Every structure is written in C-alpha cells, then in structure tokens.
mmCIF file of C-alpha atoms and ligand atoms in Angstrom:
data_model
loop_
_atom_site.group_PDB
_atom_site.id
_atom_site.type_symbol
_atom_site.label_atom_id
_atom_site.label_comp_id
_atom_site.label_asym_id
_atom_site.label_seq_id
_atom_site.Cartn_x
_atom_site.Cartn_y
_atom_site.Cartn_z
ATOM 1 C CA MET S 17 1.249 25.041 -17.410
ATOM 2 C CA ALA S 18 -0.446 21.688 -18.989
ATOM 3 C CA VAL S 19 -0.558 18.617 -17.176
ATOM 4 C CA TRP S 20 1.830 17.052 -20.059
ATOM 5 C CA ASP S 21 4.887 19.229 -18.319
ATOM 6 C CA ASP S 22 4.882 16.950 -15.577
ATOM 7 C CA LEU S 23 6.182 14.358 -17.878
ATOM 8 C CA VAL S 24 10.257 14.964 -17.978
ATOM 9 C CA GLY S 25 11.820 14.000 -21.434
ATOM 10 C CA GLN S 26 8.902 11.813 -22.500
ATOM 11 C CA GLU S 27 7.881 13.656 -25.933
ATOM 12 C CA ARG S 28 6.317 10.566 -27.917
ATOM 13 C CA ALA S 29 4.451 9.300 -24.674
ATOM 14 C CA ALA S 30 2.744 12.706 -23.866
ATOM 15 C CA ALA S 31 1.941 12.988 -27.528
ATOM 16 C CA GLN S 32 -0.008 9.338 -27.606
ATOM 17 C CA LEU S 33 -1.633 10.208 -24.406
ATOM 18 C CA GLY S 34 -2.795 13.703 -25.553
ATOM 19 C CA ALA S 35 -4.127 12.072 -28.686
ATOM 20 C CA ALA S 36 -6.178 9.620 -26.421
ATOM 21 C CA ALA S 37 -7.656 12.346 -24.079
ATOM 22 C CA ALA S 38 -8.789 14.142 -26.974
ATOM 23 C CA ASP S 39 -10.469 11.195 -28.524
ATOM 24 C CA ALA S 40 -11.855 10.189 -24.921
ATOM 25 C CA ASP S 41 -13.140 13.852 -24.622
ATOM 26 C CA ALA S 42 -14.883 13.577 -28.299
ATOM 27 C CA PHE S 43 -16.574 10.279 -27.307
ATOM 28 C CA VAL S 44 -18.244 11.922 -23.851
ATOM 29 C CA THR S 45 -19.577 15.008 -25.903
ATOM 30 C CA ALA S 46 -20.933 12.878 -28.411
ATOM 31 C CA GLU S 47 -22.648 10.395 -25.921
ATOM 32 C CA SER S 48 -24.026 13.380 -24.337
ATOM 33 C CA THR S 49 -25.333 14.724 -27.319
ATOM 34 C CA ARG S 50 -26.203 11.904 -29.694
ATOM 35 C CA ALA S 51 -27.490 9.304 -26.967
ATOM 36 C CA GLY S 52 -25.300 5.933 -27.888
ATOM 37 C CA SER S 53 -23.904 6.729 -30.971
ATOM 38 C CA ALA S 54 -20.391 6.960 -30.031
ATOM 39 C CA GLU S 55 -17.767 4.254 -30.622
ATOM 40 C CA LEU S 56 -14.640 4.485 -28.689
ATOM 41 C CA SER S 57 -13.031 1.189 -30.494
ATOM 42 C CA GLY S 58 -10.859 2.320 -33.588
ATOM 43 C CA SER S 59 -9.864 5.720 -31.940
ATOM 44 C CA SER S 60 -6.983 6.261 -29.642
ATOM 45 C CA MET S 61 -8.338 5.922 -26.493
ATOM 46 C CA THR S 62 -8.995 2.629 -24.559
ATOM 47 C CA HIS S 63 -10.031 1.460 -21.566
ATOM 48 C CA ALA S 64 -6.717 -0.443 -19.992
ATOM 49 C CA TRP S 65 -3.300 1.091 -19.977
ATOM 50 C CA LEU S 66 0.026 -0.450 -18.713
ATOM 51 C CA PHE S 67 2.193 2.180 -18.098
ATOM 52 C CA THR S 68 6.282 0.919 -18.418
ATOM 53 C CA GLY S 69 9.534 2.343 -17.867
ATOM 54 C CA PRO S 70 12.677 1.643 -15.628
ATOM 55 C CA PRO S 71 12.348 3.316 -11.960
ATOM 56 C CA GLY S 72 12.329 6.678 -12.084
ATOM 57 C CA SER S 73 11.135 7.146 -15.586
ATOM 58 C CA GLY S 74 7.619 8.707 -13.753
ATOM 59 C CA GLY S 75 4.832 6.158 -14.717
ATOM 60 C CA PRO S 76 2.808 6.776 -11.519
ATOM 61 C CA SER S 77 3.051 10.882 -12.934
ATOM 62 C CA ALA S 78 2.475 10.088 -16.137
ATOM 63 C CA ALA S 79 -0.987 7.937 -15.587
ATOM 64 C CA ARG S 80 -1.639 10.992 -13.096
ATOM 65 C CA ALA S 81 -1.313 13.424 -15.940
ATOM 66 C CA PHE S 82 -3.144 11.361 -18.409
ATOM 67 C CA ALA S 83 -6.081 11.076 -15.737
ATOM 68 C CA ALA S 84 -6.284 14.754 -15.116
ATOM 69 C CA ALA S 85 -6.539 15.206 -19.200
ATOM 70 C CA LEU S 86 -9.568 12.721 -19.200
ATOM 71 C CA GLN S 87 -11.241 14.998 -15.802
ATOM 72 C CA CYS S 88 -10.455 17.922 -18.005
ATOM 73 C CA VAL S 89 -13.553 20.449 -18.179
ATOM 74 C CA SER S 90 -11.533 23.514 -19.434
ATOM 75 C CA PRO S 91 -13.828 25.277 -22.308
ATOM 76 C CA ASP S 92 -10.799 25.526 -24.319
ATOM 77 C CA ARG S 93 -10.373 21.647 -24.234
ATOM 78 C CA ALA S 94 -11.613 21.258 -28.010
ATOM 79 C CA LEU S 95 -9.166 23.627 -29.272
ATOM 80 C CA ARG S 96 -5.626 22.851 -30.837
ATOM 81 C CA SER S 97 -4.084 22.280 -27.193
ATOM 82 C CA GLY S 98 -6.287 19.644 -26.138
ATOM 83 C CA PRO S 99 -7.503 18.486 -22.753
ATOM 84 C CA GLY S 100 -5.284 18.504 -19.980
ATOM 85 C CA CYS S 101 -5.027 22.524 -18.927
ATOM 86 C CA GLY S 102 -3.903 21.790 -15.780
ATOM 87 C CA PHE S 103 -6.018 24.711 -14.214
ATOM 88 C CA CYS S 104 -9.790 23.680 -14.302
ATOM 89 C CA ASP S 105 -11.427 21.854 -11.437
ATOM 90 C CA GLY S 106 -10.920 18.462 -13.159
ATOM 91 C CA CYS S 107 -7.068 18.886 -13.720
ATOM 92 C CA HIS S 108 -6.688 20.501 -10.603
ATOM 93 C CA THR S 109 -8.566 17.947 -8.390
ATOM 94 C CA THR S 110 -6.899 15.142 -10.049
ATOM 95 C CA LEU S 111 -3.640 16.303 -9.545
ATOM 96 C CA VAL S 112 -3.915 17.418 -6.062
ATOM 97 C CA GLY S 113 -5.878 14.081 -5.264
ATOM 98 C CA THR S 114 -9.502 14.958 -4.825
ATOM 99 C CA HIS S 115 -11.337 14.030 -7.927
ATOM 100 C CA ALA S 116 -14.492 11.810 -6.797
ATOM 101 C CA ASP S 117 -13.880 10.107 -10.269
ATOM 102 C CA VAL S 118 -10.217 9.328 -9.747
ATOM 103 C CA GLU S 119 -8.827 6.820 -7.408
ATOM 104 C CA ILE S 120 -5.267 6.362 -7.193
ATOM 105 C CA VAL S 121 -3.747 3.320 -5.553
ATOM 106 C CA ARG S 122 0.016 3.262 -4.301
ATOM 107 C CA THR S 123 1.189 0.516 -1.691
ATOM 108 C CA ASP S 124 3.856 0.698 0.782
ATOM 109 C CA LEU S 125 3.968 -3.195 1.009
ATOM 110 C CA LEU S 126 5.330 -5.532 -0.899
ATOM 111 C CA SER S 127 1.935 -6.892 -2.303
ATOM 112 C CA ILE S 128 -1.354 -5.808 -3.122
ATOM 113 C CA GLY S 129 -3.567 -8.854 -2.161
ATOM 114 C CA VAL S 130 -7.115 -10.300 -3.235
ATOM 115 C CA LYS S 131 -9.391 -8.431 -0.955
ATOM 116 C CA GLU S 132 -7.954 -4.847 -1.695
ATOM 117 C CA THR S 133 -8.367 -5.470 -5.548
ATOM 118 C CA ARG S 134 -12.028 -6.594 -4.846
ATOM 119 C CA ASP S 135 -12.810 -3.623 -3.159
ATOM 120 C CA LEU S 136 -11.038 -1.841 -6.303
ATOM 121 C CA VAL S 137 -13.185 -3.868 -8.833
ATOM 122 C CA ARG S 138 -16.385 -2.602 -7.142
ATOM 123 C CA ARG S 139 -15.171 0.832 -7.077
ATOM 124 C CA ALA S 140 -14.445 0.373 -10.805
ATOM 125 C CA GLN S 141 -18.044 -0.192 -12.014
ATOM 126 C CA MET S 142 -19.522 2.642 -10.183
ATOM 127 C CA SER S 143 -20.632 5.273 -12.867
ATOM 128 C CA PRO S 144 -18.550 8.461 -12.718
ATOM 129 C CA ALA S 145 -20.549 10.998 -10.673
ATOM 130 C CA GLY S 146 -19.009 14.025 -12.879
ATOM 131 C CA GLY S 147 -20.401 12.426 -15.832
ATOM 132 C CA ARG S 148 -16.648 11.736 -17.897
ATOM 133 C CA TRP S 149 -14.688 8.797 -16.748
ATOM 134 C CA GLN S 150 -13.973 6.719 -13.586
ATOM 135 C CA VAL S 151 -10.343 6.199 -13.486
ATOM 136 C CA ILE S 152 -8.388 3.903 -11.309
ATOM 137 C CA VAL S 153 -4.745 4.593 -10.809
ATOM 138 C CA LEU S 154 -2.880 1.391 -10.048
ATOM 139 C CA GLU S 155 0.583 2.289 -9.286
ATOM 140 C CA ASP S 156 2.331 -0.854 -8.280
ATOM 141 C CA ALA S 157 0.592 -3.338 -10.719
ATOM 142 C CA ASP S 158 3.686 -5.389 -10.571
ATOM 143 C CA ARG S 159 3.038 -6.291 -6.673
ATOM 144 C CA LEU S 160 -0.551 -7.843 -7.543
ATOM 145 C CA THR S 161 -0.714 -11.383 -5.981
ATOM 146 C CA GLU S 162 -1.496 -13.896 -8.709
ATOM 147 C CA GLY S 163 -4.564 -14.079 -7.164
ATOM 148 C CA ALA S 164 -5.498 -10.282 -7.096
ATOM 149 C CA GLY S 165 -4.088 -10.181 -10.929
ATOM 150 C CA ASN S 166 -7.041 -12.659 -11.672
ATOM 151 C CA VAL S 167 -9.412 -10.514 -9.874
ATOM 152 C CA LEU S 168 -8.167 -7.468 -12.225
ATOM 153 C CA LEU S 169 -8.178 -9.493 -14.995
ATOM 154 C CA LYS S 170 -11.789 -10.255 -15.107
ATOM 155 C CA ALA S 171 -12.745 -6.501 -14.741
ATOM 156 C CA ILE S 172 -10.037 -5.693 -17.417
ATOM 157 C CA GLU S 173 -11.771 -8.033 -19.721
ATOM 158 C CA GLU S 174 -15.406 -6.601 -19.490
ATOM 159 C CA PRO S 175 -15.133 -2.607 -18.641
ATOM 160 C CA ALA S 176 -17.856 -0.604 -17.705
ATOM 161 C CA PRO S 177 -18.453 1.982 -20.748
ATOM 162 C CA ARG S 178 -17.037 4.827 -18.656
ATOM 163 C CA THR S 179 -14.302 3.233 -16.725
ATOM 164 C CA VAL S 180 -10.339 3.464 -17.416
ATOM 165 C CA TRP S 181 -7.451 1.578 -15.526
ATOM 166 C CA LEU S 182 -4.295 2.891 -15.732
ATOM 167 C CA LEU S 183 -1.956 0.343 -14.399
ATOM 168 C CA CYS S 184 2.194 0.879 -13.481
ATOM 169 C CA ALA S 185 5.180 -1.517 -13.634
ATOM 170 C CA PRO S 186 8.609 -1.337 -14.429
ATOM 171 C CA SER S 187 8.249 -3.636 -17.505
ATOM 172 C CA THR S 188 5.122 -5.809 -19.145
ATOM 173 C CA GLU S 189 7.035 -8.829 -17.804
ATOM 174 C CA ASP S 190 6.133 -7.726 -14.424
ATOM 175 C CA VAL S 191 2.366 -8.329 -14.870
ATOM 176 C CA LEU S 192 0.434 -11.451 -15.672
ATOM 177 C CA PRO S 193 0.345 -11.971 -19.380
ATOM 178 C CA THR S 194 -2.965 -12.147 -19.526
ATOM 179 C CA ILE S 195 -3.209 -8.690 -18.079
ATOM 180 C CA ARG S 196 -0.649 -7.053 -20.496
ATOM 181 C CA SER S 197 -2.127 -8.371 -23.379
ATOM 182 C CA ARG S 198 -5.469 -6.538 -22.618
ATOM 183 C CA CYS S 199 -3.934 -3.273 -21.891
ATOM 184 C CA ARG S 200 -2.534 -0.946 -24.265
ATOM 185 C CA ASN S 201 1.007 -0.208 -23.531
ATOM 186 C CA LEU S 202 2.574 2.987 -22.792
ATOM 187 C CA ALA S 203 6.425 2.930 -22.784
ATOM 188 C CA LEU S 204 8.479 5.144 -21.152
ATOM 189 C CA ARG S 205 12.140 6.089 -21.357
ATOM 190 C CA THR S 206 14.642 6.844 -18.688
ATOM 191 C CA PRO S 207 14.686 10.821 -18.793
ATOM 192 C CA PRO S 208 17.783 12.571 -20.220
ATOM 193 C CA VAL S 209 19.891 13.979 -17.184
ATOM 194 C CA GLU S 210 19.475 17.554 -18.907
ATOM 195 C CA ALA S 211 15.756 17.269 -19.173
ATOM 196 C CA VAL S 212 15.625 16.101 -15.239
ATOM 197 C CA ALA S 213 17.900 18.968 -14.306
ATOM 198 C CA ALA S 214 15.441 21.065 -16.020
ATOM 199 C CA SER S 215 12.781 20.299 -14.349
ATOM 200 C CA LEU S 216 14.194 20.353 -11.008
ATOM 201 C CA VAL S 217 14.791 24.171 -11.457
ATOM 202 C CA ARG S 218 11.555 25.173 -13.055
ATOM 203 C CA ARG S 219 9.171 22.802 -11.177
ATOM 204 C CA ASP S 220 10.712 22.840 -7.895
ATOM 205 C CA GLY S 221 13.201 26.204 -7.657
ATOM 206 C CA ILE S 222 16.239 24.173 -6.980
ATOM 207 C CA GLU S 223 19.155 26.166 -7.645
ATOM 208 C CA GLU S 224 21.005 25.175 -10.942
ATOM 209 C CA GLY S 225 23.994 23.847 -9.723
ATOM 210 C CA MET S 226 22.230 21.486 -7.359
ATOM 211 C CA ALA S 227 19.774 20.508 -9.825
ATOM 212 C CA SER S 228 22.538 19.557 -12.272
ATOM 213 C CA TYR S 229 24.392 17.284 -9.475
ATOM 214 C CA ALA S 230 21.448 15.467 -8.107
ATOM 215 C CA ALA S 231 19.936 14.819 -11.760
ATOM 216 C CA ARG S 232 23.507 13.389 -13.007
ATOM 217 C CA ALA S 233 24.126 11.311 -9.642
ATOM 218 C CA THR S 234 20.613 9.728 -9.891
ATOM 219 C CA GLN S 235 20.978 9.114 -13.834
ATOM 220 C CA GLY S 236 17.573 10.406 -14.607
ATOM 221 C CA HIS S 237 15.532 8.857 -11.642
ATOM 222 C CA ILE S 238 13.328 11.954 -11.185
ATOM 223 C CA GLU S 239 12.228 11.565 -7.616
ATOM 224 C CA ARG S 240 15.570 10.478 -6.157
ATOM 225 C CA ALA S 241 17.196 13.683 -7.720
ATOM 226 C CA ARG S 242 14.465 15.650 -6.365
ATOM 227 C CA ARG S 243 15.045 14.115 -2.701
ATOM 228 C CA LEU S 244 18.622 14.267 -3.307
ATOM 229 C CA ALA S 245 18.677 17.914 -4.301
ATOM 230 C CA THR S 246 16.092 18.638 -1.347
ATOM 231 C CA ASP S 247 17.187 16.210 1.660
ATOM 232 C CA GLU S 248 20.825 16.843 3.368
ATOM 233 C CA ARG S 249 20.213 13.115 5.207
ATOM 234 C CA ALA S 250 20.023 11.669 1.364
ATOM 235 C CA ARG S 251 22.878 13.446 0.262
ATOM 236 C CA ALA S 252 24.880 12.449 3.434
ATOM 237 C CA ARG S 253 23.741 8.414 2.938
ATOM 238 C CA ARG S 254 24.730 8.815 -0.425
ATOM 239 C CA ALA S 255 28.095 9.905 0.364
ATOM 240 C CA ALA S 256 28.418 7.044 2.984
ATOM 241 C CA VAL S 257 27.600 4.542 0.561
ATOM 242 C CA LEU S 258 30.394 5.522 -2.194
ATOM 243 C CA LYS S 259 32.984 5.352 0.564
ATOM 244 C CA LEU S 260 32.225 1.540 0.583
ATOM 245 C CA PRO S 261 34.749 0.617 -2.598
ATOM 246 C CA ASP S 262 37.269 2.613 -0.830
ATOM 247 C CA ARG S 263 37.111 0.453 2.465
ATOM 248 C CA VAL S 264 36.616 -2.954 0.881
ATOM 249 C CA GLY S 265 40.403 -3.773 0.575
ATOM 250 C CA ASP S 266 40.376 -5.125 4.465
ATOM 251 C CA VAL S 267 38.099 -7.890 5.779
ATOM 252 C CA GLY S 268 37.257 -6.413 8.662
ATOM 253 C CA GLN S 269 36.523 -3.089 7.283
ATOM 254 C CA ALA S 270 34.473 -4.789 4.267
ATOM 255 C CA LEU S 271 32.215 -6.418 6.812
ATOM 256 C CA LYS S 272 32.133 -3.210 8.838
ATOM 257 C CA ALA S 273 30.932 -1.515 5.755
ATOM 258 C CA ALA S 274 28.029 -4.410 5.252
ATOM 259 C CA GLN S 275 27.114 -3.950 9.026
ATOM 260 C CA GLU S 276 26.784 -0.193 8.581
ATOM 261 C CA LEU S 277 24.436 -0.324 5.100
ATOM 262 C CA ILE S 278 22.138 -2.651 7.097
ATOM 263 C CA ASP S 279 22.010 -0.459 9.880
ATOM 264 C CA ALA S 280 21.264 2.837 7.704
ATOM 265 C CA ALA S 281 18.292 0.709 6.051
ATOM 266 C CA GLY S 282 16.944 -0.564 9.563
ATOM 267 C CA ALA S 283 17.040 3.343 10.855
ATOM 268 C CA ASP S 284 15.125 4.467 7.532
ATOM 269 C CA ALA S 285 12.600 1.800 8.058
ATOM 270 C CA LYS S 286 12.152 2.854 11.901
ATOM 271 C CA GLU S 287 12.196 6.427 10.893
ATOM 272 C CA VAL S 288 8.911 5.601 8.639
ATOM 273 C CA ALA S 289 7.630 3.274 11.403
ATOM 274 C CA GLU S 290 7.817 6.129 13.810
ATOM 275 C CA GLU S 291 6.315 8.701 11.932
ATOM 276 C CA LEU S 292 3.144 6.442 10.985
ATOM 277 C CA ASP S 293 2.794 3.617 13.279
ATOM 278 C CA ALA S 294 1.885 5.206 16.611
ATOM 279 C CA SER S 295 -1.030 7.537 14.820
ATOM 280 C CA GLU S 296 -2.216 4.455 12.784
ATOM 281 C CA THR S 297 -2.636 2.309 16.021
ATOM 282 C CA GLU S 298 -4.281 5.328 17.847
ATOM 283 C CA ALA S 299 -6.684 5.469 15.232
ATOM 284 C CA LEU S 300 -7.778 2.218 14.970
ATOM 285 C CA ARG S 301 -7.997 2.147 18.795
ATOM 286 C CA ALA S 302 -10.510 5.341 18.640
ATOM 287 C CA ALA S 303 -12.379 3.402 16.087
ATOM 288 C CA LEU S 304 -12.847 0.263 17.543
ATOM 289 C CA GLY S 305 -14.101 2.211 20.833
ATOM 290 C CA ALA S 306 -11.273 1.951 23.069
ATOM 291 C CA ALA S 307 -10.931 4.646 25.518
ATOM 292 C CA GLU S 308 -8.120 7.420 24.904
ATOM 293 C CA GLY S 309 -4.894 6.794 26.228
ATOM 294 C CA LYS S 310 -2.301 4.104 25.135
ATOM 295 C CA GLY S 311 -2.597 1.394 28.174
ATOM 296 C CA SER S 312 -6.890 1.486 27.922
ATOM 297 C CA ARG S 313 -8.410 -2.068 27.345
ATOM 298 C CA MET S 314 -9.747 -2.856 24.113
ATOM 299 C CA PRO S 315 -12.878 -3.793 23.721
ATOM 300 C CA ARG S 316 -13.821 -7.447 23.369
ATOM 301 C CA GLY S 317 -13.247 -8.972 19.837
ATOM 302 C CA THR S 318 -11.042 -6.345 18.178
ATOM 303 C CA ALA S 319 -7.878 -8.236 18.617
ATOM 304 C CA GLY S 320 -7.995 -9.675 15.345
ATOM 305 C CA ALA S 321 -8.523 -6.021 13.865
ATOM 306 C CA MET S 322 -5.170 -4.875 15.767
ATOM 307 C CA LYS S 323 -3.150 -8.077 14.977
ATOM 308 C CA GLU S 324 -4.150 -7.047 11.181
ATOM 309 C CA LEU S 325 -2.639 -3.813 11.408
ATOM 310 C CA GLN S 326 0.601 -4.706 13.408
ATOM 311 C CA ASP S 327 1.162 -7.190 10.298
ATOM 312 C CA ARG S 328 0.529 -4.465 7.970
ATOM 313 C CA GLN S 329 3.173 -2.557 9.794
ATOM 314 C CA LYS S 330 5.593 -4.959 9.842
ATOM 315 C CA ARG S 331 5.586 -5.664 6.310
ATOM 316 C CA ARG S 332 6.012 -2.047 5.493
ATOM 317 C CA ALA S 333 9.121 -2.116 7.427
ATOM 318 C CA THR S 334 10.565 -4.791 5.991
ATOM 319 C CA ARG S 335 9.556 -3.098 2.652
ATOM 320 C CA THR S 336 11.053 0.479 3.333
ATOM 321 C CA GLN S 337 14.445 -1.644 4.610
ATOM 322 C CA ARG S 338 14.530 -3.086 1.319
ATOM 323 C CA ASP S 339 13.650 -0.078 -0.737
ATOM 324 C CA SER S 340 16.633 1.649 1.392
ATOM 325 C CA LEU S 341 19.144 -1.242 0.158
ATOM 326 C CA ASP S 342 18.205 -0.870 -3.149
ATOM 327 C CA LEU S 343 19.015 2.439 -3.595
ATOM 328 C CA ALA S 344 22.436 1.791 -1.810
ATOM 329 C CA LEU S 345 23.002 -1.006 -4.235
ATOM 330 C CA THR S 346 22.042 1.351 -7.620
ATOM 331 C CA ASP S 347 24.493 3.758 -6.258
ATOM 332 C CA LEU S 348 27.233 1.288 -5.749
ATOM 333 C CA THR S 349 26.651 -0.146 -9.174
ATOM 334 C CA SER S 350 26.513 3.443 -10.657
ATOM 335 C CA PHE S 351 29.864 4.086 -8.996
ATOM 336 C CA TYR S 352 31.518 0.778 -10.630
ATOM 337 C CA ARG S 353 30.328 2.046 -13.847
ATOM 338 C CA ASP S 354 32.034 5.337 -13.734
ATOM 339 C CA VAL S 355 35.107 3.112 -13.114
ATOM 340 C CA LEU S 356 34.742 0.936 -15.773
ATOM 341 C CA ALA S 357 34.159 4.244 -18.157
ATOM 342 C CA ARG S 358 37.433 5.661 -16.969
ATOM 343 C CA GLN S 359 39.258 2.316 -17.298
ATOM 344 C CA LEU S 360 37.986 1.906 -21.346
ATOM 345 C CA GLY S 361 38.917 5.291 -21.797
ATOM 346 C CA SER S 362 35.434 6.870 -22.028
ATOM 347 C CA ASP S 363 35.368 10.758 -21.629
ATOM 348 C CA VAL S 364 31.452 10.555 -20.912
ATOM 349 C CA ALA S 365 30.448 12.753 -17.752
ATOM 350 C CA LEU S 366 30.769 10.382 -14.677
ATOM 351 C CA ALA S 367 27.824 9.914 -12.542
ATOM 352 C CA ASN S 368 29.529 10.253 -9.265
ATOM 353 C CA ASP S 369 31.341 13.354 -10.354
ATOM 354 C CA GLU S 370 32.118 14.550 -6.314
ATOM 355 C CA VAL S 371 33.998 11.314 -5.736
ATOM 356 C CA ARG S 372 36.264 11.586 -8.724
ATOM 357 C CA ASP S 373 39.395 11.136 -6.771
ATOM 358 C CA VAL S 374 38.108 7.690 -5.501
ATOM 359 C CA VAL S 375 36.784 6.590 -9.188
ATOM 360 C CA GLU S 376 40.453 7.419 -10.604
ATOM 361 C CA ARG S 377 42.033 5.416 -7.740
ATOM 362 C CA VAL S 378 40.152 2.448 -8.285
ATOM 363 C CA ALA S 379 40.136 2.552 -12.257
ATOM 364 C CA GLY S 380 43.967 2.962 -11.965
ATOM 365 C CA SER S 381 44.476 0.203 -9.385
ATOM 366 C CA SER S 382 42.119 -2.853 -11.204
ATOM 367 C CA ARG S 383 41.542 -3.963 -14.298
ATOM 368 C CA PRO S 384 38.041 -3.569 -16.311
ATOM 369 C CA GLU S 385 37.332 -7.534 -15.856
ATOM 370 C CA GLN S 386 37.609 -7.158 -11.919
ATOM 371 C CA THR S 387 35.098 -3.955 -12.355
ATOM 372 C CA LEU S 388 33.005 -6.216 -14.301
ATOM 373 C CA ARG S 389 33.054 -9.028 -11.527
ATOM 374 C CA ARG S 390 32.374 -6.249 -8.992
ATOM 375 C CA ILE S 391 29.136 -4.929 -10.727
ATOM 376 C CA GLU S 392 27.850 -8.307 -10.648
ATOM 377 C CA ALA S 393 28.682 -9.083 -7.313
ATOM 378 C CA VAL S 394 26.247 -5.839 -6.576
ATOM 379 C CA LEU S 395 23.616 -7.141 -8.998
ATOM 380 C CA GLY S 396 23.953 -10.535 -7.502
ATOM 381 C CA CYS S 397 23.323 -9.022 -4.237
ATOM 382 C CA ARG S 398 19.945 -7.573 -5.429
ATOM 383 C CA ASP S 399 19.247 -10.961 -6.333
ATOM 384 C CA MET S 400 19.630 -12.680 -2.930
ATOM 385 C CA LEU S 401 17.625 -9.682 -1.532
ATOM 386 C CA ASP S 402 14.722 -10.627 -4.143
ATOM 387 C CA ARG S 403 14.827 -14.345 -2.896
ATOM 388 C CA ASN S 404 14.675 -13.258 0.592
ATOM 389 C CA VAL S 405 17.876 -14.278 1.819
ATOM 390 C CA ALA S 406 19.018 -12.658 5.133
ATOM 391 C CA PRO S 407 20.077 -8.856 4.335
ATOM 392 C CA LEU S 408 23.133 -8.859 6.020
ATOM 393 C CA LEU S 409 24.228 -12.186 4.484
ATOM 394 C CA ALA S 410 23.561 -10.661 1.375
ATOM 395 C CA VAL S 411 25.535 -7.550 1.927
ATOM 396 C CA GLU S 412 28.405 -9.343 3.312
ATOM 397 C CA SER S 413 28.655 -11.829 0.969
ATOM 398 C CA MET S 414 28.675 -8.755 -1.767
ATOM 399 C CA ALA S 415 31.429 -6.635 0.355
ATOM 400 C CA MET S 416 33.599 -9.806 0.246
ATOM 401 C CA ALA S 417 33.217 -10.329 -3.416
ATOM 402 C CA LEU S 418 33.832 -6.372 -4.104
ATOM 403 C CA ARG S 419 36.911 -7.229 -2.010
ATOM 404 C CA ALA S 420 38.045 -9.980 -4.215
ATOM 405 C CA GLY S 421 37.039 -8.409 -7.392
HETATM 406 ZN ZN1 ZN X 505 -7.950 20.783 -17.358
#
C-alpha cells in the first residue's frame, strides 16, 4: 500500500505530490553524489506548501503522506511508482509519528501563538538527522495569530536548504496573504461519497452498509464519517440533532432543544477535560517537583506554570465545545438542504436518509423560500459563534428563527 492510498478521492493532488516527491528525491541523490550541483528551483518540489480544502477533505493526511514520501528510503523509490512505498523505515516512522525529522503540529487550542511558532522555526533550522528533509507539518495554519504568522513568514522566506514547511488550512483566505504568496498551493476537493465509503471498508474494515450510511450522512467528510461509523455515541448525538427541526414549532420546545444542544456540547468538552486535565496537571506537578498526591504543597515559584496550564485547559474546553456545536450546525444545514432538494423536485440521494420521513414532512409543510431562510438561520448561528456571542444566545436565536421560518 503506497502512502497516496490515504488521499481518498484526490487523484490530481496525489499525482502532483508524487511528482514533487520524485524530484525531491532526485535532488537529495544528486547532492549526495555531486556536491553542490543540484538545483531545486524549476522542479516540481519546493520548500513551502499550503494544503487547502474544505473540512474533511483530508489536508493533514495528504501532508503526512507527502512527508512520508519525502522520507522514503525504499530501494525501489526511483522506479516507476516513485517514493512513498508506505513500508520502508522512512515512510513507516513518518506515518506513525516517530520520524526524527518530521514534526507534526496540531493544536487543540483556538490559536497558535508567537512563542510556539518561534520554537518551531528554531526546529526547522536544524539539518535533517536522516540526511533527507526536515519536514514541519502545521495542521492548523489558519489558527496562527498575526504575530505568529509574521514569525513564520521570515522562516518561509529564507528556508534552510533541506527544510520543508507543509501548512494546512481550509482555504487560502485563512492565512496571511504574505505567507500564502510564498507557498505552493495544493487544493484538495471534497471527496465523493462513494470514495469515502470504499475507504472505510478497505482501511477500517467497516461493514459496507454502515460505511455507506456514514459517508452519505457526512457528505464526504472522512474523519467524521469514520467516527460516525465506529462510535455509537456520535450516532446518537446526530439523531438528537436531526430531531430539532421537528420540535421548533413550539416556542417552549424550541428553547428546550437549544438548551439541549448546548448541554451536549458542554458534555463533550467535559469528557475531553476529564480525559486529559488531571493527567496533565499531575505530570506538571511532578515535573515541578511537587510530592505525590493531589493535596501536597507546590514548591515556591511554580504558580505561574500551573496557571498557564489551567488557562490552556480552559481554552481547550472552549474549543471542544465550539467544535461540537459546529458539528450539530453542519448536520442541521445538511438536513435543510435535503428538504430544499425535495421541495425543488430533485431526486438526488438524501444525505439524511435515515430521517427521510421528517425531511418529507418538513418539505411538504413549508415553502422553498422558508427553507432558504432556515439555512440562513443556521449559518447565522455559526457566524454569531465566530463573533464570540454567548453560545446559548446564538443557538436560541437560531431555534426561534427556524420556528418562524
Ligand atoms: Zn518508503
């Protein structure tokens, strides 16, 4: 299995990255045999890439596959299939995240700051221990603060000779124009539903019926599809969200439904916190030299570090809650798209086939203009959350707008 198999439904991007990895390999080989005579400019390889694509199109997986191909040391890599065998030490360690020259940065916070970025830039300047490439994958480049973006810009403008930056963002608009203009853009598309379903069956061993349900329900969002297919709780959550359109007719029910959405998002955040916070806190206490046990006193001068961790945990909880709400809003939008398709007489397959009866009922009892206004109400809610309106307020106002239609 080659590393490109992970790029579900992205044949064009895989071809482009494959060509770049082959040129990168030729460059490394040339440099090691004839000192200093190799040239990167003019080839299909370059030092900075920006992977863009709608959520779920698999930017981070594509970046990781490319990183693996750059580190591929298979003796067959110069042959027709090119680097990226998926099996050799270079490919394998990159894919499992232990390659010494590949740093994968993903954040569970809403933003990446100047300090973290400076550390990365320092790391990027080191020569690759394995003699190939120093690769930095920044999965959430859209979360760089402006200051952090400027720190990164300097590093991208004058890259070390064997350093490669792989940035991922939803779209080119999500990164500073100055950074965007120095990166080669690799645009991914939303993969076709059938390709996602096939990948779930082949890669994850998921049964066919479940795979096609999950792929259809998430409309080509690979990670969400995998989660839906493997996690019963995710399916229950989705079912609850899809009941909302049926409940908003009554004011009391509408407000209750809004509160439930918020509670569910809060529960998700709490679960993540319970999983991570205590162990992080204990690890930090140990590192700072506190005696074992929860209640023991902390050594002098360590309050700042503890405070920093608590702030970080609080920010992570906010983001988890936001992500959870975001999923619910995505499901709702998709529901009303199905309603609209029915109202307009389109016979495309419903994304929310499991609630076909509700889709038909809402479609029969409202007009297309109402459906469009409802879709706008859901998108408006997301806008409000982006502008940091209190979540309950935003969701309540959405529920009321859905009701009025
Ligand atoms: Zn390999």
